[in-house]
CSV table of C-alpha atoms in Angstrom, one decimal:
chain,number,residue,atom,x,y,z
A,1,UNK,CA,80.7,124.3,63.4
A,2,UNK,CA,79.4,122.0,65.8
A,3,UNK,CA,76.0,121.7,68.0
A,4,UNK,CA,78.0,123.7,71.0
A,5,UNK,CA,79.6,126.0,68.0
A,6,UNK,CA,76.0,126.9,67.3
A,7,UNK,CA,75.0,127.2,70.8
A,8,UNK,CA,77.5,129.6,71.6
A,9,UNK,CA,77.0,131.7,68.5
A,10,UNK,CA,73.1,131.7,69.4
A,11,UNK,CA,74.0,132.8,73.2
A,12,UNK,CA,76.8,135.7,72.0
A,13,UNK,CA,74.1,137.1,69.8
A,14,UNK,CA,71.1,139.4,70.0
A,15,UNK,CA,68.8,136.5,70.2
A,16,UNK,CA,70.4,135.1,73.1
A,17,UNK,CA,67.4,135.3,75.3
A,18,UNK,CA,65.4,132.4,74.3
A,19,UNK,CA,68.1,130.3,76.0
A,20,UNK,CA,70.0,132.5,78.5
A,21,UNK,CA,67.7,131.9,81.5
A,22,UNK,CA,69.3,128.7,81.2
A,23,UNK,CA,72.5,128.1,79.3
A,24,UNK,CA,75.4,130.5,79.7
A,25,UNK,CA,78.9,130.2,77.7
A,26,UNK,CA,81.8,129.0,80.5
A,27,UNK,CA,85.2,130.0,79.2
A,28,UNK,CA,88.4,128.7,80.7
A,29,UNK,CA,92.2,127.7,79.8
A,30,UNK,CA,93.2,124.5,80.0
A,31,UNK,CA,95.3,123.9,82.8
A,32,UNK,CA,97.4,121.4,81.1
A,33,UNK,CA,97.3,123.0,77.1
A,34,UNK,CA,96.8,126.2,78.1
A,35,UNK,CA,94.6,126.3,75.5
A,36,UNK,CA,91.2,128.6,75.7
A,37,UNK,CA,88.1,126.4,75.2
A,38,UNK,CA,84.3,127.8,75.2
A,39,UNK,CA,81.7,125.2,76.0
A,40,UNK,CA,77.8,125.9,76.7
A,41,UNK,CA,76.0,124.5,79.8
A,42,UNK,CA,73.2,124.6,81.6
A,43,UNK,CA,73.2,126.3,85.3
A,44,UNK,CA,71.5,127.4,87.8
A,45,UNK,CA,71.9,130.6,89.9
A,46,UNK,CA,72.2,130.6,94.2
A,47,UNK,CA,72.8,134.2,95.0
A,48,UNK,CA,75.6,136.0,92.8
A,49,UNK,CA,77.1,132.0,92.6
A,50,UNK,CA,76.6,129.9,89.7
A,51,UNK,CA,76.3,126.3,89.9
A,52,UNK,CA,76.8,124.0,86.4
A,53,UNK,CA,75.7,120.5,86.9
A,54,UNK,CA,78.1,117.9,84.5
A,55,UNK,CA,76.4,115.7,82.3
A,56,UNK,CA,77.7,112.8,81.8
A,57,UNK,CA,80.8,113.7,84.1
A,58,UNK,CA,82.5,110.3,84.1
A,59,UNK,CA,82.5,110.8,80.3
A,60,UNK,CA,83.6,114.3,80.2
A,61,UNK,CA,87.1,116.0,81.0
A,62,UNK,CA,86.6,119.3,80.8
A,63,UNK,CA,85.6,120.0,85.2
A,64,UNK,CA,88.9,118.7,85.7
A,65,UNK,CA,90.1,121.8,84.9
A,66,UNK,CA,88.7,123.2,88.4
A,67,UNK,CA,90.1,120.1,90.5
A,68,UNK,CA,91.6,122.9,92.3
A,69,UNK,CA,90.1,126.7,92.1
A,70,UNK,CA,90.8,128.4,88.8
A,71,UNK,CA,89.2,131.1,86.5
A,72,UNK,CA,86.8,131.0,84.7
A,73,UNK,CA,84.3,133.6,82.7
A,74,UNK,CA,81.0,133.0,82.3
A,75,UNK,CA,79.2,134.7,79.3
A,76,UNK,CA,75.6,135.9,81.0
A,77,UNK,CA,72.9,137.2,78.7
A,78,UNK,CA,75.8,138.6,76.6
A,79,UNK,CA,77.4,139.9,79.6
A,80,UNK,CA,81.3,138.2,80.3
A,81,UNK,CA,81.6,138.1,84.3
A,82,UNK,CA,84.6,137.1,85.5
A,83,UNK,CA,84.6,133.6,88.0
A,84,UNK,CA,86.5,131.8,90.7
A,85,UNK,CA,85.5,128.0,89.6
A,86,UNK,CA,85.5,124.7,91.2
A,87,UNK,CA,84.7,121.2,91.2
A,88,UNK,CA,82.5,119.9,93.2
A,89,UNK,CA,82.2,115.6,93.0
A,90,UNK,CA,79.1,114.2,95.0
A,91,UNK,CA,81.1,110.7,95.7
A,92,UNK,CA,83.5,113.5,97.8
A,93,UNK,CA,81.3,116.5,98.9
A,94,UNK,CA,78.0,114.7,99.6
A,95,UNK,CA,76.6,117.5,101.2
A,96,UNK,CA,77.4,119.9,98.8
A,97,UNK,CA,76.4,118.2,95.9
A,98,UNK,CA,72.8,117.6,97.6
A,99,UNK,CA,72.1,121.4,98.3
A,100,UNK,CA,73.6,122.1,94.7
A,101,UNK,CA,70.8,118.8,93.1
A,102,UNK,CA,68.2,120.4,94.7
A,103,UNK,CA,68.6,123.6,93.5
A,104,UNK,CA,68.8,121.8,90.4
A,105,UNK,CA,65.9,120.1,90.6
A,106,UNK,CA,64.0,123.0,91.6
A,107,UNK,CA,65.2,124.7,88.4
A,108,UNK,CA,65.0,121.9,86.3
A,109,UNK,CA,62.0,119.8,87.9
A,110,UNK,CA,62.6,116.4,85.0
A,111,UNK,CA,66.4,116.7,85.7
A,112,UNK,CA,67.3,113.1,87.1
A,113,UNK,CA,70.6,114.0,89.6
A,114,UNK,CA,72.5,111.6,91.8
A,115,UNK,CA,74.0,113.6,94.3
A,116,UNK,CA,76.5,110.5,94.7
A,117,UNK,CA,77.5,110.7,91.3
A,118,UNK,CA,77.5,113.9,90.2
A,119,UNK,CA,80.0,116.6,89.5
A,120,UNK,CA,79.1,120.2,89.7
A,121,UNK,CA,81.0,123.3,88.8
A,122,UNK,CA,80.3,126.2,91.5
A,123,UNK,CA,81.5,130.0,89.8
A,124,UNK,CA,81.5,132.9,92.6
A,125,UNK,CA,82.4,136.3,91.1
A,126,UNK,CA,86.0,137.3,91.5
């Protein structure tokens, strides 16, 4: 089991709390393997919405899955909620992508974001 492995064991059990304010568990089927994959990530909350900032986006594959809307389920504090997801790509959506650094940044005040390079996930309830 790997670092996420871990992660995702710690954030399905009872001792999820020391990291759920922050991390949740995104689930989602590939669109082209149709595999199911599990991955940790950070997020931050606006409303009932959840926004996921990519690290190292131009490195990673896995947002591409939500090019286009698709589902998603988020594991919250051991609770599954089901998810509309999509991508949001600063270079694209400027404006979007600032609102969604700066609630980032509040959040996560020693987060370096730029908005003009950054990809975001947004998850409203379905």
């Amino acid at each position: 089991m790997g670092a996420n492995g871990v992660v995702v064991a710690v954030l399905r059990s009872p001792l999820h709390r020391m990291m759920s304010r922050a991390m949740c568990v995104v689930e989602y089927r590939g669109r082209v393997s149709g595999r199911m994959y599990r991955l940790p990530v950070q997020y931050v909350r606006d409303g009932h919405a959840v926004e996921i900032l990519v690290g190292r986006a131009e490195q990673k594959r896995w947002w591409r899955n939500f090019r286009s809307e698709g589902e998603a389920e988020l594991l919250l504090a051991r609770r599954s909620v089901p998810m509309r997801a999509i991508a949001v790509v600063g270079a694209e959506q400027p404006e979007a992508a600032e609102a969604m650094a700066a609630r980032y940044r509040a959040r996560f005040p020693r987060v370096t974001i730029d908005p003009a390079t950054a990809v975001f996930v947004r998850c409203d309830p379905r």
